[in-house]
mmCIF file of C-alpha atoms in Angstrom:
data_model
loop_
_atom_site.group_PDB
_atom_site.id
_atom_site.type_symbol
_atom_site.label_atom_id
_atom_site.label_comp_id
_atom_site.label_asym_id
_atom_site.label_seq_id
_atom_site.Cartn_x
_atom_site.Cartn_y
_atom_site.Cartn_z
ATOM 1 C CA MET A 1 31.617 15.908 -21.448
ATOM 2 C CA LYS A 2 27.946 15.863 -22.404
ATOM 3 C CA LYS A 3 28.091 12.113 -23.100
ATOM 4 C CA SER A 4 29.556 11.388 -19.651
ATOM 5 C CA ILE A 5 26.827 13.473 -18.014
ATOM 6 C CA LEU A 6 24.182 11.577 -19.984
ATOM 7 C CA HIS A 7 25.678 8.244 -18.890
ATOM 8 C CA ALA A 8 25.719 9.386 -15.263
ATOM 9 C CA GLY A 9 22.053 10.402 -15.495
ATOM 10 C CA MET A 10 21.071 7.045 -16.976
ATOM 11 C CA ALA A 11 22.958 5.248 -14.194
ATOM 12 C CA LEU A 12 21.082 7.249 -11.559
ATOM 13 C CA LEU A 13 17.753 6.450 -13.224
ATOM 14 C CA PHE A 14 18.609 2.737 -13.252
ATOM 15 C CA MET A 15 19.558 2.801 -9.568
ATOM 16 C CA ALA A 16 16.214 4.431 -8.775
ATOM 17 C CA LEU A 17 14.223 1.926 -10.848
ATOM 18 C CA VAL A 18 15.769 -1.294 -9.470
ATOM 19 C CA PRO A 19 14.351 -1.074 -5.884
ATOM 20 C CA ASN A 20 10.818 -0.434 -7.213
ATOM 21 C CA ILE A 21 10.962 -3.386 -9.645
ATOM 22 C CA SER A 22 12.157 -5.755 -6.925
ATOM 23 C CA ALA A 23 9.456 -4.479 -4.546
ATOM 24 C CA GLN A 24 6.710 -5.107 -7.115
ATOM 25 C CA ALA A 25 8.042 -8.646 -7.756
ATOM 26 C CA LYS A 26 7.621 -9.522 -4.071
ATOM 27 C CA GLU A 27 3.812 -9.468 -4.145
ATOM 28 C CA ASP A 28 2.456 -12.891 -3.133
ATOM 29 C CA LEU A 29 -0.766 -14.668 -4.095
ATOM 30 C CA ILE A 30 -3.046 -15.769 -1.255
ATOM 31 C CA ASN A 31 -3.492 -19.159 -2.973
ATOM 32 C CA ASP A 32 0.282 -19.804 -2.908
ATOM 33 C CA ILE A 33 0.445 -18.961 0.814
ATOM 34 C CA LEU A 34 -2.527 -21.185 1.723
ATOM 35 C CA ILE A 35 -1.251 -24.164 -0.317
ATOM 36 C CA ASN A 36 2.211 -24.195 1.256
ATOM 37 C CA PRO A 37 2.311 -21.911 4.326
ATOM 38 C CA ALA A 38 5.447 -23.622 5.680
ATOM 39 C CA ARG A 39 7.402 -21.975 2.867
ATOM 40 C CA TYR A 40 6.538 -18.486 4.203
ATOM 41 C CA TRP A 41 6.687 -18.980 8.008
ATOM 42 C CA ASN A 42 8.212 -15.915 9.743
ATOM 43 C CA MET A 43 8.841 -14.247 6.365
ATOM 44 C CA GLN A 44 7.581 -10.916 5.071
ATOM 45 C CA VAL A 45 4.757 -11.256 2.535
ATOM 46 C CA ILE A 46 2.849 -8.689 0.468
ATOM 47 C CA VAL A 47 -0.754 -9.402 -0.540
ATOM 48 C CA VAL A 48 -3.281 -7.273 -2.426
ATOM 49 C CA GLY A 49 -7.004 -7.905 -2.050
ATOM 50 C CA GLU A 50 -10.422 -6.774 -0.849
ATOM 51 C CA VAL A 51 -11.488 -6.744 2.816
ATOM 52 C CA GLN A 52 -14.273 -9.290 3.467
ATOM 53 C CA ASN A 53 -14.888 -9.494 7.240
ATOM 54 C CA VAL A 54 -13.699 -7.411 10.212
ATOM 55 C CA THR A 55 -13.570 -8.635 13.844
ATOM 56 C CA ALA A 56 -12.660 -6.315 16.747
ATOM 57 C CA ASP A 57 -10.679 -7.891 19.603
ATOM 58 C CA PRO A 58 -11.470 -6.690 22.201
ATOM 59 C CA GLU A 59 -14.865 -5.430 21.090
ATOM 60 C CA GLY A 60 -15.275 -1.685 20.753
ATOM 61 C CA THR A 61 -11.612 -1.109 19.778
ATOM 62 C CA THR A 62 -9.806 -0.694 16.457
ATOM 63 C CA ARG A 63 -7.629 -3.744 17.156
ATOM 64 C CA GLY A 64 -8.479 -7.202 15.865
ATOM 65 C CA THR A 65 -8.439 -9.245 12.664
ATOM 66 C CA TYR A 66 -9.856 -9.009 9.150
ATOM 67 C CA THR A 67 -9.918 -11.287 6.117
ATOM 68 C CA LEU A 68 -8.563 -10.444 2.655
ATOM 69 C CA LEU A 69 -9.593 -11.987 -0.692
ATOM 70 C CA ASP A 70 -7.742 -11.762 -4.024
ATOM 71 C CA ASP A 71 -8.350 -13.227 -7.495
ATOM 72 C CA SER A 72 -6.037 -16.244 -7.042
ATOM 73 C CA CYS A 73 -8.554 -18.427 -5.140
ATOM 74 C CA PRO A 74 -11.960 -18.332 -3.382
ATOM 75 C CA ASN A 75 -10.362 -18.652 0.076
ATOM 76 C CA THR A 76 -9.439 -15.700 2.292
ATOM 77 C CA ILE A 77 -6.454 -15.106 4.539
ATOM 78 C CA THR A 78 -6.642 -13.623 8.042
ATOM 79 C CA ILE A 79 -4.672 -10.490 8.981
ATOM 80 C CA ARG A 80 -4.037 -9.213 12.525
ATOM 81 C CA THR A 81 -3.928 -5.404 12.850
ATOM 82 C CA LYS A 82 -4.019 -2.502 15.294
ATOM 83 C CA ASP A 83 -6.249 -0.417 12.980
ATOM 84 C CA LEU A 84 -9.196 -2.266 11.433
ATOM 85 C CA PRO A 85 -10.024 -1.243 7.815
ATOM 86 C CA PRO A 86 -13.478 -0.736 6.271
ATOM 87 C CA VAL A 87 -15.144 -3.732 4.585
ATOM 88 C CA GLY A 88 -15.235 -3.756 0.774
ATOM 89 C CA ARG A 89 -12.115 -1.674 0.112
ATOM 90 C CA ALA A 90 -8.972 -3.028 -1.573
ATOM 91 C CA PHE A 91 -5.602 -2.711 0.160
ATOM 92 C CA ARG A 92 -1.967 -3.654 -0.325
ATOM 93 C CA VAL A 93 -0.863 -5.286 2.953
ATOM 94 C CA THR A 94 2.697 -5.994 4.098
ATOM 95 C CA GLY A 95 3.321 -8.217 7.105
ATOM 96 C CA THR A 96 4.903 -11.330 8.619
ATOM 97 C CA LEU A 97 3.280 -14.752 8.137
ATOM 98 C CA LEU A 98 2.785 -16.615 11.437
ATOM 99 C CA PRO A 99 0.994 -19.854 12.414
ATOM 100 C CA VAL A 100 -2.169 -19.604 14.545
ATOM 101 C CA ALA A 101 -1.354 -20.552 18.149
ATOM 102 C CA ASP A 102 -3.859 -23.425 18.464
ATOM 103 C CA ARG A 103 -3.747 -24.487 14.768
ATOM 104 C CA ALA A 104 -0.134 -24.938 13.760
ATOM 105 C CA ASN A 105 -0.704 -25.098 9.985
ATOM 106 C CA VAL A 106 -3.232 -22.248 9.662
ATOM 107 C CA PRO A 107 -1.489 -19.012 8.565
ATOM 108 C CA ILE A 108 -2.171 -15.480 9.790
ATOM 109 C CA ILE A 109 -0.429 -12.272 8.715
ATOM 110 C CA ARG A 110 0.748 -9.788 11.347
ATOM 111 C CA GLU A 111 0.291 -6.447 9.570
ATOM 112 C CA SER A 112 3.182 -3.975 9.475
ATOM 113 C CA GLU A 113 2.026 -1.690 6.639
ATOM 114 C CA ARG A 114 -1.243 -1.137 4.747
ATOM 115 C CA THR A 115 -1.857 1.168 1.819
ATOM 116 C CA ASP A 116 -4.844 1.691 -0.452
ATOM 117 C CA ALA A 117 -4.517 -0.473 -3.569
ATOM 118 C CA SER A 118 -5.260 2.553 -5.781
ATOM 119 C CA GLU A 119 -2.596 4.706 -4.119
ATOM 120 C CA PHE A 120 1.154 4.665 -4.619
ATOM 121 C CA SER A 121 3.112 2.376 -2.331
ATOM 122 C CA ALA A 122 6.029 3.713 -0.291
ATOM 123 C CA SER A 123 8.540 2.324 -2.787
ATOM 124 C CA THR A 124 6.715 3.963 -5.723
ATOM 125 C CA ARG A 125 6.620 7.323 -3.916
ATOM 126 C CA ASN A 126 10.339 7.046 -3.223
ATOM 127 C CA LEU A 127 10.910 6.230 -6.894
ATOM 128 C CA LEU A 128 9.014 9.325 -8.071
ATOM 129 C CA LEU A 129 10.888 11.553 -5.626
ATOM 130 C CA GLY A 130 14.198 10.079 -6.780
ATOM 131 C CA LEU A 131 13.355 10.573 -10.458
ATOM 132 C CA GLY A 132 12.329 14.161 -9.773
ATOM 133 C CA ALA A 133 15.612 14.882 -7.981
ATOM 134 C CA VAL A 134 17.650 13.324 -10.811
ATOM 135 C CA LEU A 135 15.723 15.325 -13.402
ATOM 136 C CA VAL A 136 16.361 18.596 -11.535
ATOM 137 C CA ILE A 137 20.096 17.812 -11.293
ATOM 138 C CA LEU A 138 20.329 17.036 -15.019
ATOM 139 C CA ILE A 139 18.511 20.276 -15.916
ATOM 140 C CA VAL A 140 20.879 22.336 -13.734
ATOM 141 C CA ILE A 141 23.970 20.716 -15.306
ATOM 142 C CA PHE A 142 22.605 21.175 -18.824
ATOM 143 C CA VAL A 143 21.862 24.871 -18.215
ATOM 144 C CA PHE A 144 25.339 25.347 -16.728
ATOM 145 C CA LEU A 145 26.953 23.859 -19.845
ATOM 146 C CA LEU A 146 24.869 26.095 -22.123
ATOM 147 C CA LEU A 147 25.817 29.275 -20.227
ATOM 148 C CA LYS A 148 29.510 28.385 -19.906
ATOM 149 C CA PRO A 149 31.568 30.748 -22.173
ATOM 150 C CA LYS A 150 33.412 29.074 -25.035
ATOM 151 C CA LYS A 151 36.980 29.867 -26.031
ATOM 152 C CA THR A 152 37.525 31.791 -29.284
ATOM 153 C CA VAL A 153 39.865 30.598 -32.039
ATOM 154 C CA SER A 154 42.403 33.349 -31.308
ATOM 155 C CA GLN A 155 42.528 32.456 -27.616
ATOM 156 C CA SER A 156 43.137 28.815 -28.448
ATOM 157 C CA ARG A 157 46.003 29.724 -30.851
ATOM 158 C CA SER A 158 47.656 32.079 -28.350
ATOM 159 C CA GLU A 159 47.549 29.419 -25.629
ATOM 160 C CA ALA A 160 49.004 26.849 -28.013
ATOM 161 C CA GLY A 161 51.860 29.223 -29.000
ATOM 162 C CA SER A 162 52.775 30.002 -25.382
ATOM 163 C CA LYS A 163 53.272 26.385 -24.436
ATOM 164 C CA PRO A 164 56.945 25.344 -24.158
ATOM 165 C CA GLU A 165 58.150 22.761 -26.632
ATOM 166 C CA ALA A 166 58.062 19.326 -25.100
ATOM 167 C CA ARG A 167 61.390 17.454 -24.983
ATOM 168 C CA GLN A 168 61.465 13.838 -26.004
ATOM 169 C CA GLU A 169 63.249 11.964 -23.246
ATOM 170 C CA LYS A 170 64.919 8.649 -23.774
ATOM 171 C CA PRO A 171 62.990 5.843 -22.107
ATOM 172 C CA LYS A 172 64.655 4.598 -18.935
ATOM 173 C CA ASN A 173 63.945 0.971 -19.713
ATOM 174 C CA GLU A 174 65.257 1.029 -23.272
ATOM 175 C CA GLY A 175 66.295 -2.431 -24.430
ATOM 176 C CA ILE A 176 63.895 -4.243 -22.103
ATOM 177 C CA LEU A 177 61.161 -6.095 -23.944
ATOM 178 C CA PRO A 178 57.647 -5.120 -22.918
ATOM 179 C CA THR A 179 55.423 -7.612 -21.141
ATOM 180 C CA VAL A 180 52.779 -9.017 -23.449
ATOM 181 C CA ALA A 181 49.451 -10.001 -21.890
ATOM 182 C CA VAL A 182 48.180 -13.178 -23.529
ATOM 183 C CA PRO A 183 44.368 -13.402 -23.261
ATOM 184 C CA MET A 184 43.109 -16.617 -21.703
ATOM 185 C CA PRO A 185 40.327 -18.461 -23.526
ATOM 186 C CA ALA A 186 36.900 -17.976 -21.940
ATOM 187 C CA PRO A 187 35.706 -21.040 -20.028
ATOM 188 C CA GLN A 188 33.050 -22.992 -21.816
ATOM 189 C CA SER A 189 29.568 -22.671 -20.393
ATOM 190 C CA GLY A 190 28.097 -25.677 -18.599
ATOM 191 C CA GLU A 191 25.738 -28.079 -20.251
ATOM 192 C CA THR A 192 22.034 -27.289 -20.416
ATOM 193 C CA GLN A 193 20.218 -28.535 -17.319
ATOM 194 C CA LEU A 194 17.777 -31.350 -18.104
ATOM 195 C CA LEU A 195 14.348 -30.944 -16.500
ATOM 196 C CA LEU A 196 12.738 -34.206 -15.363
ATOM 197 C CA ASN A 197 9.037 -35.074 -15.535
ATOM 198 C CA PRO A 198 7.099 -36.403 -12.528
ATOM 199 C CA ASN A 199 6.170 -40.092 -12.801
ATOM 200 C CA ALA A 200 4.966 -41.854 -9.656
ATOM 201 C CA GLU A 201 1.945 -43.607 -8.100
ATOM 202 C CA LEU A 202 0.039 -43.562 -4.821
ATOM 203 C CA LEU A 203 -1.608 -46.917 -3.987
ATOM 204 C CA VAL A 204 -4.426 -46.878 -1.401
ATOM 205 C CA GLU A 205 -3.750 -49.826 0.923
ATOM 206 C CA GLN A 206 -6.373 -49.033 3.592
ATOM 207 C CA GLY A 207 -9.547 -46.919 3.748
ATOM 208 C CA ASN A 208 -12.698 -46.264 1.711
ATOM 209 C CA ASP A 209 -10.696 -46.052 -1.535
ATOM 210 C CA LYS A 210 -8.670 -49.253 -1.000
ATOM 211 C CA ASP A 211 -6.883 -50.649 -4.099
ATOM 212 C CA LEU A 212 -7.262 -47.370 -6.019
ATOM 213 C CA VAL A 213 -4.068 -46.198 -7.756
ATOM 214 C CA PHE A 214 -3.454 -42.472 -8.338
ATOM 215 C CA THR A 215 -0.904 -41.430 -10.981
ATOM 216 C CA ILE A 216 1.360 -38.468 -10.164
ATOM 217 C CA ASN A 217 2.163 -36.444 -13.292
ATOM 218 C CA LYS A 218 2.305 -32.842 -11.992
ATOM 219 C CA ASN A 219 4.982 -30.873 -10.149
ATOM 220 C CA VAL A 220 2.444 -30.055 -7.398
ATOM 221 C CA SER A 221 -0.361 -32.535 -6.620
ATOM 222 C CA LEU A 222 -2.981 -31.446 -4.052
ATOM 223 C CA ILE A 223 -4.541 -34.185 -1.888
ATOM 224 C CA GLY A 224 -7.843 -34.120 0.038
ATOM 225 C CA ARG A 225 -11.591 -34.650 -0.044
ATOM 226 C CA SER A 226 -13.835 -32.934 -2.582
ATOM 227 C CA GLY A 227 -14.465 -29.293 -1.662
ATOM 228 C CA THR A 228 -13.818 -25.711 -2.731
ATOM 229 C CA ARG A 229 -10.209 -26.507 -3.554
ATOM 230 C CA LEU A 230 -9.628 -28.488 -6.756
ATOM 231 C CA ASN A 231 -7.582 -31.447 -5.504
ATOM 232 C CA ASP A 232 -5.602 -33.621 -7.911
ATOM 233 C CA ILE A 233 -6.009 -36.701 -5.677
ATOM 234 C CA VAL A 234 -9.576 -36.871 -4.289
ATOM 235 C CA LEU A 235 -10.308 -39.292 -1.403
ATOM 236 C CA THR A 236 -13.780 -40.195 -0.081
ATOM 237 C CA ASP A 237 -12.722 -40.904 3.531
ATOM 238 C CA ASN A 238 -14.553 -38.382 5.762
ATOM 239 C CA THR A 239 -11.590 -38.358 8.174
ATOM 240 C CA VAL A 240 -9.477 -36.812 5.405
ATOM 241 C CA SER A 241 -9.533 -33.001 5.270
ATOM 242 C CA LYS A 242 -10.545 -31.102 2.147
ATOM 243 C CA GLU A 243 -7.047 -29.609 2.190
ATOM 244 C CA GLN A 244 -5.067 -32.554 3.542
ATOM 245 C CA ALA A 245 -1.589 -32.421 1.962
ATOM 246 C CA ALA A 246 0.497 -31.357 -1.043
ATOM 247 C CA LEU A 247 2.920 -33.609 -2.945
ATOM 248 C CA HIS A 248 5.771 -31.692 -4.618
ATOM 249 C CA PHE A 249 8.191 -32.753 -7.394
ATOM 250 C CA ASP A 250 11.497 -30.957 -8.114
ATOM 251 C CA PRO A 251 12.114 -31.233 -11.901
ATOM 252 C CA ILE A 252 15.840 -30.461 -11.479
ATOM 253 C CA SER A 253 16.777 -32.990 -8.780
ATOM 254 C CA GLY A 254 13.924 -35.427 -9.519
ATOM 255 C CA ARG A 255 13.037 -35.600 -5.783
ATOM 256 C CA TYR A 256 9.535 -35.875 -4.330
ATOM 257 C CA SER A 257 8.382 -34.351 -1.023
ATOM 258 C CA ILE A 258 5.090 -34.155 0.860
ATOM 259 C CA VAL A 259 3.899 -31.640 3.449
ATOM 260 C CA ASN A 260 0.891 -31.740 5.774
ATOM 261 C CA GLU A 261 -1.899 -29.153 5.375
ATOM 262 C CA SER A 262 -4.494 -30.524 7.825
ATOM 263 C CA ALA A 263 -4.829 -29.425 11.458
ATOM 264 C CA LYS A 264 -7.425 -32.039 12.556
ATOM 265 C CA ASN A 265 -5.895 -35.279 11.222
ATOM 266 C CA PRO A 266 -2.327 -34.381 10.191
ATOM 267 C CA THR A 267 -0.558 -36.294 7.423
ATOM 268 C CA LYS A 268 2.061 -38.797 8.633
ATOM 269 C CA VAL A 269 4.962 -40.402 6.755
ATOM 270 C CA ASN A 270 6.057 -43.711 8.298
ATOM 271 C CA GLY A 271 4.285 -42.664 11.527
ATOM 272 C CA VAL A 272 5.847 -39.165 11.753
ATOM 273 C CA ILE A 273 3.760 -36.004 11.190
ATOM 274 C CA ALA A 274 4.949 -34.145 8.064
ATOM 275 C CA SER A 275 4.817 -30.653 9.594
ATOM 276 C CA GLN A 276 7.747 -29.769 7.331
ATOM 277 C CA PRO A 277 8.348 -31.099 3.776
ATOM 278 C CA VAL A 278 9.421 -34.771 3.971
ATOM 279 C CA PHE A 279 11.410 -36.206 1.036
ATOM 280 C CA LEU A 280 10.137 -39.482 -0.425
ATOM 281 C CA LYS A 281 12.419 -42.129 -1.938
ATOM 282 C CA GLY A 282 9.832 -44.875 -2.542
ATOM 283 C CA GLY A 283 7.931 -47.365 -0.424
ATOM 284 C CA GLU A 284 6.939 -44.851 2.288
ATOM 285 C CA LEU A 285 3.610 -45.379 4.080
ATOM 286 C CA ILE A 286 1.516 -42.180 4.101
ATOM 287 C CA GLU A 287 -1.367 -41.915 6.620
ATOM 288 C CA MET A 288 -4.298 -39.490 6.217
ATOM 289 C CA GLY A 289 -7.087 -40.047 8.736
ATOM 290 C CA LYS A 290 -8.173 -43.681 8.309
ATOM 291 C CA THR A 291 -6.659 -43.891 4.820
ATOM 292 C CA THR A 292 -3.178 -45.327 4.192
ATOM 293 C CA LEU A 293 -1.304 -44.895 0.897
ATOM 294 C CA ARG A 294 1.966 -46.317 -0.420
ATOM 295 C CA PHE A 295 4.269 -44.059 -2.468
ATOM 296 C CA LYS A 296 5.929 -45.649 -5.495
ATOM 297 C CA PRO A 297 8.160 -43.793 -8.007
ATOM 298 C CA LEU A 298 8.091 -45.213 -11.559
#
C-alpha cells in the first residue's frame, strides 16, 4: 500500500515538472530570430534581455515600442507593448513575432506577457503551487496510514477460522488445451542516419568581387558586407546589405536553401525574390544588389 502511494506521488511530481521544463526550453535567442525571422513568423517566442530604448507612440502615453538586448549578439529586437518598461531593467518577454508593415523582413514582437527576469515566471509559480499541493496530499495520506489501527494476531486468527472452507470446483473447460501466446520477435531498429557535410561553391560572375570563389563548408553561411555581424561570405559591393542573406545546409537530406534578409535590395534566385527559403539544386543565379553569384554543389 505504501509503495503504491509513493509511486502515485512520484507520478504527480513528474506531471508537475514536465510543463515547466518544456516552458524553459522554449526561450529563444535574439540572434536566432534576427538571422532567420521567416522561421518564427506569427509564432510565439520568448526572449530574455535588458531594455535599451523606449519610444512612446503616441507621445505622453504608456503605449509604444522598446528594444531588448541579450547576450547572443550586439543587435537588439523591437517589441510593441501597451505598457512601456523602464530602461536598464531585464525582463522575460513572451509575444508573437510579426514583420514590420513597411519592411517585410524586419521582425517585431507583439508583447503578450512580460515578467521581471529575476522573478518567477507564471509556469514556475504554477509548478511551485502544484508541488506544494502534492506534498500536502502525501503528508495527509502518510499521517492517515500511521493512525490507522492495526489488526491483532488473535483477530486475524479468528477471522481465518470463521471463513467457510472453499470447495474446489471442476473446471468447465476440462480437456481443452489452453491457448499459448507466442511472443513475436522485436523489430530490428533502423540503420544509423548518416549526416552529410556541406561542400559547395559560390562563384561571383558580376560585381566588384567578380571571379572570386567562396567555399561553403558550414551548415549556415551568412552573406553580406562587412559590419557588426560576422558574415561567412563578405562582399565589397555597396549595394549589398550588411545582412543580405543566409545559406542553409540540411545535413540529413543534403539539400541547400537560401533566404533573403535584406529589405533594400532583396536577394533573388533566378529573378525571383527569396522571401521564403528557396532550395538550390545547382547552377542557380543569385542576385544581391549589383552582384551576381552562381551556386555550384561539389
